[in-house]
mmCIF file of C-alpha atoms and ligand atoms in Angstrom:
data_model
loop_
_atom_site.group_PDB
_atom_site.id
_atom_site.type_symbol
_atom_site.label_atom_id
_atom_site.label_comp_id
_atom_site.label_asym_id
_atom_site.label_seq_id
_atom_site.Cartn_x
_atom_site.Cartn_y
_atom_site.Cartn_z
ATOM 1 C CA UNK A 1 0.000 0.000 0.000
ATOM 2 C CA UNK A 2 1.396 3.410 -0.981
ATOM 3 C CA UNK A 3 1.470 6.158 1.612
ATOM 4 C CA UNK A 4 -0.417 8.874 -0.259
ATOM 5 C CA UNK A 5 -3.087 9.125 -2.957
ATOM 6 C CA UNK A 6 -0.545 10.761 -5.290
ATOM 7 C CA UNK A 7 1.925 7.883 -4.770
ATOM 8 C CA UNK A 8 -0.861 5.387 -5.311
ATOM 9 C CA UNK A 9 -1.839 6.942 -8.654
ATOM 10 C CA UNK A 10 1.789 7.236 -9.728
ATOM 11 C CA UNK A 11 2.316 3.560 -9.006
ATOM 12 C CA UNK A 12 -0.785 2.657 -11.039
ATOM 13 C CA UNK A 13 0.362 4.824 -13.947
ATOM 14 C CA UNK A 14 3.860 3.346 -13.806
ATOM 15 C CA UNK A 15 2.448 -0.155 -14.267
ATOM 16 C CA UNK A 16 -0.237 0.687 -16.822
ATOM 17 C CA UNK A 17 0.140 0.132 -20.557
ATOM 18 C CA UNK A 18 -3.251 1.681 -21.357
ATOM 19 C CA UNK A 19 -4.345 4.975 -19.829
ATOM 20 C CA UNK A 20 -7.329 7.128 -20.736
ATOM 21 C CA UNK A 21 -7.958 10.691 -19.556
ATOM 22 C CA UNK A 22 -11.231 12.637 -19.607
ATOM 23 C CA UNK A 23 -11.050 16.391 -19.143
ATOM 24 C CA UNK A 24 -13.609 19.157 -18.696
ATOM 25 C CA UNK A 25 -13.703 22.892 -18.174
ATOM 26 C CA UNK A 26 -11.920 22.652 -14.794
ATOM 27 C CA UNK A 27 -8.548 21.951 -16.427
ATOM 28 C CA UNK A 28 -8.833 25.137 -18.478
ATOM 29 C CA UNK A 29 -10.069 27.135 -15.470
ATOM 30 C CA UNK A 30 -6.440 27.200 -14.362
ATOM 31 C CA UNK A 31 -5.601 28.967 -17.648
ATOM 32 C CA UNK A 32 -8.300 31.560 -16.927
ATOM 33 C CA UNK A 33 -11.050 30.127 -19.144
ATOM 34 C CA UNK A 34 -14.387 30.325 -17.279
ATOM 35 C CA UNK A 35 -16.109 27.003 -16.570
ATOM 36 C CA UNK A 36 -19.617 26.398 -17.884
ATOM 37 C CA UNK A 37 -21.455 26.016 -14.640
ATOM 38 C CA UNK A 38 -19.512 28.584 -12.632
ATOM 39 C CA UNK A 39 -20.986 32.093 -12.404
ATOM 40 C CA UNK A 40 -18.138 33.535 -14.520
ATOM 41 C CA UNK A 41 -19.319 31.378 -17.450
ATOM 42 C CA UNK A 42 -22.438 33.507 -17.877
ATOM 43 C CA UNK A 43 -22.672 35.996 -20.738
ATOM 44 C CA UNK A 44 -25.376 38.682 -20.510
ATOM 45 C CA UNK A 45 -27.119 36.399 -18.006
ATOM 46 C CA UNK A 46 -27.671 33.667 -20.595
ATOM 47 C CA UNK A 47 -26.929 30.123 -19.483
ATOM 48 C CA UNK A 48 -24.891 28.128 -22.059
ATOM 49 C CA UNK A 49 -27.899 25.846 -22.615
ATOM 50 C CA UNK A 50 -29.869 28.850 -23.917
ATOM 51 C CA UNK A 51 -27.292 29.661 -26.621
ATOM 52 C CA UNK A 52 -25.519 26.412 -27.453
ATOM 53 C CA UNK A 53 -28.366 24.743 -29.311
ATOM 54 C CA UNK A 54 -29.489 24.354 -32.930
ATOM 55 C CA UNK A 55 -32.787 26.023 -32.002
ATOM 56 C CA UNK A 56 -31.015 29.096 -30.600
ATOM 57 C CA UNK A 57 -28.885 29.327 -33.763
ATOM 58 C CA UNK A 58 -31.924 28.960 -36.052
ATOM 59 C CA UNK A 59 -33.744 31.643 -34.059
ATOM 60 C CA UNK A 60 -30.910 34.152 -33.838
ATOM 61 C CA UNK A 61 -27.556 33.286 -35.470
ATOM 62 C CA UNK A 62 -26.338 36.830 -34.800
ATOM 63 C CA UNK A 63 -26.792 36.438 -31.040
ATOM 64 C CA UNK A 64 -25.144 33.000 -30.985
ATOM 65 C CA UNK A 65 -22.158 34.261 -33.002
ATOM 66 C CA UNK A 66 -21.910 37.295 -30.682
ATOM 67 C CA UNK A 67 -21.557 34.873 -27.770
ATOM 68 C CA UNK A 68 -18.946 32.788 -29.595
ATOM 69 C CA UNK A 69 -17.101 35.936 -30.547
ATOM 70 C CA UNK A 70 -16.968 36.869 -26.831
ATOM 71 C CA UNK A 71 -15.703 33.394 -25.980
ATOM 72 C CA UNK A 72 -13.141 33.434 -28.796
ATOM 73 C CA UNK A 73 -11.792 36.791 -27.604
ATOM 74 C CA UNK A 74 -11.601 35.462 -24.077
ATOM 75 C CA UNK A 75 -9.857 32.202 -25.024
ATOM 76 C CA UNK A 76 -7.466 33.740 -27.571
ATOM 77 C CA UNK A 77 -5.296 35.240 -24.842
ATOM 78 C CA UNK A 78 -5.116 32.041 -22.751
ATOM 79 C CA UNK A 79 -2.309 29.537 -22.812
ATOM 80 C CA UNK A 80 -2.057 25.909 -21.658
ATOM 81 C CA UNK A 81 -1.192 25.459 -17.982
ATOM 82 C CA UNK A 82 0.913 22.893 -16.132
ATOM 83 C CA UNK A 83 -1.904 20.330 -16.170
ATOM 84 C CA UNK A 84 -2.259 20.458 -19.977
ATOM 85 C CA UNK A 85 1.515 20.096 -20.309
ATOM 86 C CA UNK A 86 1.674 17.213 -17.844
ATOM 87 C CA UNK A 87 -0.838 15.287 -19.969
ATOM 88 C CA UNK A 88 1.407 15.749 -23.012
ATOM 89 C CA UNK A 89 4.211 14.238 -20.952
ATOM 90 C CA UNK A 90 1.993 11.348 -19.874
ATOM 91 C CA UNK A 91 1.054 10.688 -23.519
ATOM 92 C CA UNK A 92 4.773 10.290 -24.299
ATOM 93 C CA UNK A 93 5.281 7.671 -21.601
ATOM 94 C CA UNK A 94 2.199 5.488 -21.920
ATOM 95 C CA UNK A 95 2.081 2.866 -24.642
ATOM 96 C CA UNK A 96 -1.666 3.197 -25.332
ATOM 97 C CA UNK A 97 -2.851 6.632 -24.309
ATOM 98 C CA UNK A 98 -6.026 8.460 -25.243
ATOM 99 C CA UNK A 99 -7.291 11.855 -24.117
ATOM 100 C CA UNK A 100 -11.003 12.607 -24.377
ATOM 101 C CA UNK A 101 -11.821 16.245 -23.817
ATOM 102 C CA UNK A 102 -15.143 18.036 -23.590
ATOM 103 C CA UNK A 103 -13.324 21.334 -23.938
ATOM 104 C CA UNK A 104 -13.645 23.264 -27.171
ATOM 105 C CA UNK A 105 -10.943 25.830 -26.364
ATOM 106 C CA UNK A 106 -8.174 23.957 -28.205
ATOM 107 C CA UNK A 107 -5.731 24.235 -25.286
ATOM 108 C CA UNK A 108 -4.900 20.502 -25.327
ATOM 109 C CA UNK A 109 -3.735 20.480 -28.971
ATOM 110 C CA UNK A 110 -1.960 23.805 -28.397
ATOM 111 C CA UNK A 111 -0.092 22.205 -25.492
ATOM 112 C CA UNK A 112 0.995 19.386 -27.818
ATOM 113 C CA UNK A 113 -1.512 16.589 -27.167
ATOM 114 C CA UNK A 114 -1.870 14.431 -30.256
ATOM 115 C CA UNK A 115 -3.779 11.358 -29.189
ATOM 116 C CA UNK A 116 -7.075 13.039 -28.410
ATOM 117 C CA UNK A 117 -10.752 13.323 -29.267
ATOM 118 C CA UNK A 118 -12.328 16.751 -28.872
ATOM 119 C CA UNK A 119 -15.765 15.226 -28.472
ATOM 120 C CA UNK A 120 -17.602 18.571 -28.241
ATOM 121 C CA UNK A 121 -15.716 20.120 -31.163
ATOM 122 C CA UNK A 122 -13.367 23.084 -31.340
ATOM 123 C CA UNK A 123 -14.199 26.775 -31.123
ATOM 124 C CA UNK A 124 -11.503 27.531 -33.723
ATOM 125 C CA UNK A 125 -13.292 25.537 -36.425
ATOM 126 C CA UNK A 126 -16.418 26.395 -38.405
ATOM 127 C CA UNK A 127 -18.844 24.224 -40.330
ATOM 128 C CA UNK A 128 -21.066 25.218 -43.234
ATOM 129 C CA UNK A 129 -24.768 24.653 -42.527
ATOM 130 C CA UNK A 130 -25.328 24.147 -46.288
ATOM 131 C CA UNK A 131 -22.435 22.082 -47.674
ATOM 132 C CA UNK A 132 -21.070 20.712 -44.375
ATOM 133 C CA UNK A 133 -17.452 21.746 -45.032
ATOM 134 C CA UNK A 134 -15.378 22.016 -41.842
ATOM 135 C CA UNK A 135 -12.500 24.487 -41.811
ATOM 136 C CA UNK A 136 -10.169 26.172 -39.339
ATOM 137 C CA UNK A 137 -11.116 29.761 -38.551
ATOM 138 C CA UNK A 138 -9.251 32.011 -36.100
ATOM 139 C CA UNK A 139 -11.019 35.267 -36.973
ATOM 140 C CA UNK A 140 -11.573 37.790 -34.187
ATOM 141 C CA UNK A 141 -13.755 39.733 -34.013
ATOM 142 C CA UNK A 142 -16.623 38.062 -35.819
ATOM 143 C CA UNK A 143 -19.149 40.885 -35.872
ATOM 144 C CA UNK A 144 -21.642 39.241 -38.224
ATOM 145 C CA UNK A 145 -22.433 35.585 -38.890
ATOM 146 C CA UNK A 146 -19.798 34.456 -41.443
ATOM 147 C CA UNK A 147 -20.530 32.670 -44.724
ATOM 148 C CA UNK A 148 -18.934 29.737 -46.496
ATOM 149 C CA UNK A 149 -16.236 30.754 -49.011
ATOM 150 C CA UNK A 150 -17.214 27.767 -51.181
ATOM 151 C CA UNK A 151 -21.009 27.790 -51.338
ATOM 152 C CA UNK A 152 -22.077 30.964 -49.515
ATOM 153 C CA UNK A 153 -24.014 29.051 -46.834
ATOM 154 C CA UNK A 154 -24.212 30.239 -43.231
ATOM 155 C CA UNK A 155 -21.256 29.085 -41.122
ATOM 156 C CA UNK A 156 -21.718 27.843 -37.565
ATOM 157 C CA UNK A 157 -19.178 27.005 -34.882
ATOM 158 C CA UNK A 158 -17.972 23.385 -35.256
ATOM 159 C CA UNK A 159 -19.254 22.513 -31.820
ATOM 160 C CA UNK A 160 -21.628 19.829 -30.606
ATOM 161 C CA UNK A 161 -24.572 21.694 -29.158
ATOM 162 C CA UNK A 162 -27.198 20.545 -26.674
ATOM 163 C CA UNK A 163 -29.563 18.134 -28.407
ATOM 164 C CA UNK A 164 -26.995 17.158 -31.056
ATOM 165 C CA UNK A 165 -25.193 13.848 -31.478
ATOM 166 C CA UNK A 166 -21.485 13.394 -31.084
ATOM 167 C CA UNK A 167 -19.385 12.383 -34.069
ATOM 168 C CA UNK A 168 -19.701 8.565 -34.253
ATOM 169 C CA UNK A 169 -15.968 8.169 -34.936
ATOM 170 C CA UNK A 170 -15.089 10.205 -31.840
ATOM 171 C CA UNK A 171 -17.520 8.133 -29.787
ATOM 172 C CA UNK A 172 -16.126 4.837 -31.099
ATOM 173 C CA UNK A 173 -12.569 5.893 -30.343
ATOM 174 C CA UNK A 174 -13.575 7.099 -26.882
ATOM 175 C CA UNK A 175 -15.415 3.906 -25.975
ATOM 176 C CA UNK A 176 -12.494 1.787 -27.165
ATOM 177 C CA UNK A 177 -10.238 3.837 -24.880
ATOM 178 C CA UNK A 178 -12.681 3.495 -21.960
ATOM 179 C CA UNK A 179 -13.202 -0.239 -22.446
ATOM 180 C CA UNK A 180 -9.508 -1.044 -22.612
ATOM 181 C CA UNK A 181 -7.873 1.301 -20.101
ATOM 182 C CA UNK A 182 -6.278 0.139 -16.886
ATOM 183 C CA UNK A 183 -6.405 3.648 -15.432
ATOM 184 C CA UNK A 184 -8.928 6.410 -16.164
ATOM 185 C CA UNK A 185 -8.124 9.927 -14.959
ATOM 186 C CA UNK A 186 -11.121 12.285 -14.871
ATOM 187 C CA UNK A 187 -10.030 15.890 -14.524
ATOM 188 C CA UNK A 188 -12.142 19.007 -13.971
ATOM 189 C CA UNK A 189 -15.583 17.970 -15.132
ATOM 190 C CA UNK A 190 -18.839 18.295 -13.204
ATOM 191 C CA UNK A 191 -19.923 14.968 -14.715
ATOM 192 C CA UNK A 192 -23.460 16.053 -15.525
ATOM 193 C CA UNK A 193 -23.393 16.229 -19.335
ATOM 194 C CA UNK A 194 -23.846 12.992 -21.303
ATOM 195 C CA UNK A 195 -22.326 10.933 -22.731
ATOM 196 C CA UNK A 196 -19.164 11.938 -20.824
ATOM 197 C CA UNK A 197 -21.129 11.626 -17.563
ATOM 198 C CA UNK A 198 -21.360 7.870 -18.230
ATOM 199 C CA UNK A 199 -17.643 7.357 -18.909
ATOM 200 C CA UNK A 200 -16.614 6.744 -15.281
ATOM 201 C CA UNK A 201 -19.106 3.875 -14.729
ATOM 202 C CA UNK A 202 -18.313 2.434 -18.187
ATOM 203 C CA UNK A 203 -14.570 2.224 -17.436
ATOM 204 C CA UNK A 204 -15.159 1.039 -13.878
ATOM 205 C CA UNK A 205 -17.380 -1.833 -15.044
ATOM 206 C CA UNK A 206 -14.556 -2.972 -17.310
ATOM 207 C CA UNK A 207 -12.168 -3.051 -14.384
ATOM 208 C CA UNK A 208 -10.311 0.253 -14.751
ATOM 209 C CA UNK A 209 -8.881 2.055 -11.746
ATOM 210 C CA UNK A 210 -10.751 5.366 -11.876
ATOM 211 C CA UNK A 211 -9.374 8.588 -10.411
ATOM 212 C CA UNK A 212 -11.172 11.931 -10.183
ATOM 213 C CA UNK A 213 -9.299 15.207 -9.808
ATOM 214 C CA UNK A 214 -11.660 18.097 -9.233
ATOM 215 C CA UNK A 215 -11.912 21.238 -7.176
ATOM 216 C CA UNK A 216 -15.277 20.163 -5.766
ATOM 217 C CA UNK A 217 -17.004 16.838 -5.128
ATOM 218 C CA UNK A 218 -19.095 15.612 -8.098
ATOM 219 C CA UNK A 219 -21.811 12.970 -8.590
ATOM 220 C CA UNK A 220 -18.947 10.539 -9.390
ATOM 221 C CA UNK A 221 -16.789 11.152 -6.345
ATOM 222 C CA UNK A 222 -18.299 8.211 -4.445
ATOM 223 C CA UNK A 223 -18.108 5.847 -7.395
ATOM 224 C CA UNK A 224 -14.455 6.324 -8.320
ATOM 225 C CA UNK A 225 -11.546 4.484 -6.708
ATOM 226 C CA UNK A 226 -9.851 7.699 -5.656
ATOM 227 C CA UNK A 227 -11.165 11.266 -5.615
ATOM 228 C CA UNK A 228 -8.690 14.079 -5.053
ATOM 229 C CA UNK A 229 -9.963 17.577 -4.405
ATOM 230 C CA UNK A 230 -7.696 20.293 -5.696
ATOM 231 C CA UNK A 231 -6.715 22.381 -8.677
ATOM 232 C CA UNK A 232 -5.786 20.496 -11.826
ATOM 233 C CA UNK A 233 -2.625 22.567 -12.306
ATOM 234 C CA UNK A 234 -1.401 21.598 -8.812
ATOM 235 C CA UNK A 235 -2.338 17.906 -8.841
ATOM 236 C CA UNK A 236 -1.844 16.622 -12.411
ATOM 237 C CA UNK A 237 1.859 17.594 -12.718
ATOM 238 C CA UNK A 238 2.567 15.680 -9.499
ATOM 239 C CA UNK A 239 1.271 12.505 -11.150
ATOM 240 C CA UNK A 240 3.749 12.563 -13.985
ATOM 241 C CA UNK A 241 6.951 13.686 -12.289
ATOM 242 C CA UNK A 242 9.615 11.020 -12.269
ATOM 243 C CA UNK A 243 10.745 11.906 -8.722
ATOM 244 C CA UNK A 244 9.497 9.739 -5.858
HETATM 245 N N1 APR B 301 -9.166 22.307 -11.182
HETATM 246 C C1 APR B 301 -9.998 21.207 -11.181
HETATM 247 N N2 APR B 301 -11.330 21.300 -11.262
HETATM 248 C C2 APR B 301 -11.881 22.515 -11.349
HETATM 249 C C3 APR B 301 -11.109 23.713 -11.345
HETATM 250 C C4 APR B 301 -9.686 23.566 -11.251
HETATM 251 N N3 APR B 301 -8.870 24.630 -11.242
HETATM 252 N N4 APR B 301 -11.941 24.778 -11.446
HETATM 253 C C5 APR B 301 -13.193 24.274 -11.521
HETATM 254 N N5 APR B 301 -13.159 22.912 -11.458
HETATM 255 C C6 APR B 301 -14.287 21.968 -11.543
HETATM 256 C C7 APR B 301 -15.609 22.485 -11.020
HETATM 257 O O1 APR B 301 -15.727 22.217 -9.632
HETATM 258 C C8 APR B 301 -16.603 21.659 -11.847
HETATM 259 O O2 APR B 301 -16.904 20.432 -11.200
HETATM 260 O O3 APR B 301 -14.482 21.711 -12.920
HETATM 261 C C9 APR B 301 -15.846 21.360 -13.140
HETATM 262 C C10 APR B 301 -16.343 22.124 -14.360
HETATM 263 O O4 APR B 301 -17.653 21.743 -14.618
HETATM 264 P P1 APR B 301 -18.518 22.399 -15.785
HETATM 265 O O5 APR B 301 -18.449 23.886 -15.738
HETATM 266 O O6 APR B 301 -19.873 21.781 -15.716
HETATM 267 O O7 APR B 301 -17.748 21.950 -17.122
HETATM 268 P P2 APR B 301 -17.783 20.565 -17.886
HETATM 269 O O8 APR B 301 -17.983 19.418 -16.950
HETATM 270 O O9 APR B 301 -16.589 20.537 -18.759
HETATM 271 O O10 APR B 301 -19.067 20.733 -18.784
HETATM 272 C C11 APR B 301 -19.399 19.722 -19.696
HETATM 273 O O11 APR B 301 -21.198 21.003 -20.598
HETATM 274 O O12 APR B 301 -21.970 23.116 -21.267
HETATM 275 C C12 APR B 301 -21.498 21.886 -21.679
HETATM 276 O O13 APR B 301 -20.495 21.346 -23.730
HETATM 277 C C13 APR B 301 -20.250 22.011 -22.510
HETATM 278 O O14 APR B 301 -18.260 20.669 -22.538
HETATM 279 C C14 APR B 301 -19.205 21.294 -21.699
HETATM 280 C C15 APR B 301 -20.027 20.295 -20.920
#
């Protein structure tokens, strides 16, 4: 038996050949990106659920783009923190590693993560509502809803909104990673949005050792093998240092 939770997780990671990580807004909170369900995530008193939906976009694309423009401006100045970087390091050391993120801010790929699924999309990509073309787009500010350079259709953020399905390929890859992992690290997610909310029980049923790292207790804290309360940027780097 190891003397501390950190030592215990390090020992598990040292032995594991297959590790999966699930991240949420809490990991980016340490870079200064507001979480969704914290009060600083509100924009003009709208809850994200009121804007991040196909219905909201159909009703008022201008308003939805205004919100995304605000979020783009906010995220553009943020950089990956020690927790993002530690996961890049972990990816280098684990034979079969997969990172599943619900974050759309792009901070994981910016940090250098390569083996990842951005299951809710990426705020720096757009998709044409007419021809379906997906393209990178880093424009700021976006003052009016942009249009497709190819067909002229209305562009929308390439983000999975409430009521929409996740990309089947992303889901397949994620479930393979959850079904096969020996260790699952869940970092900075409130665990209330599906399907990610089901990932902890899915991995646990298949025998994974499940760890939660979160500032606050969540609905999963009692189900996981080990729940550590703290900031992602303080805890995650400790898990991947080579020192004892
Ligand atoms: N370190 C670790 N955890 C933190 C930190 C931190 N520095 N700061 C906040 N947290 C925790 C909060 O306690 C909360 O449990 O991170 C969690 C963030 O929860 P949410 O705001 O609900 O974000 P998330 O779980 O990623 O939301 C899931 O909901 O709105 C949709 O599509 C959106 O991807 C998003 C999804």
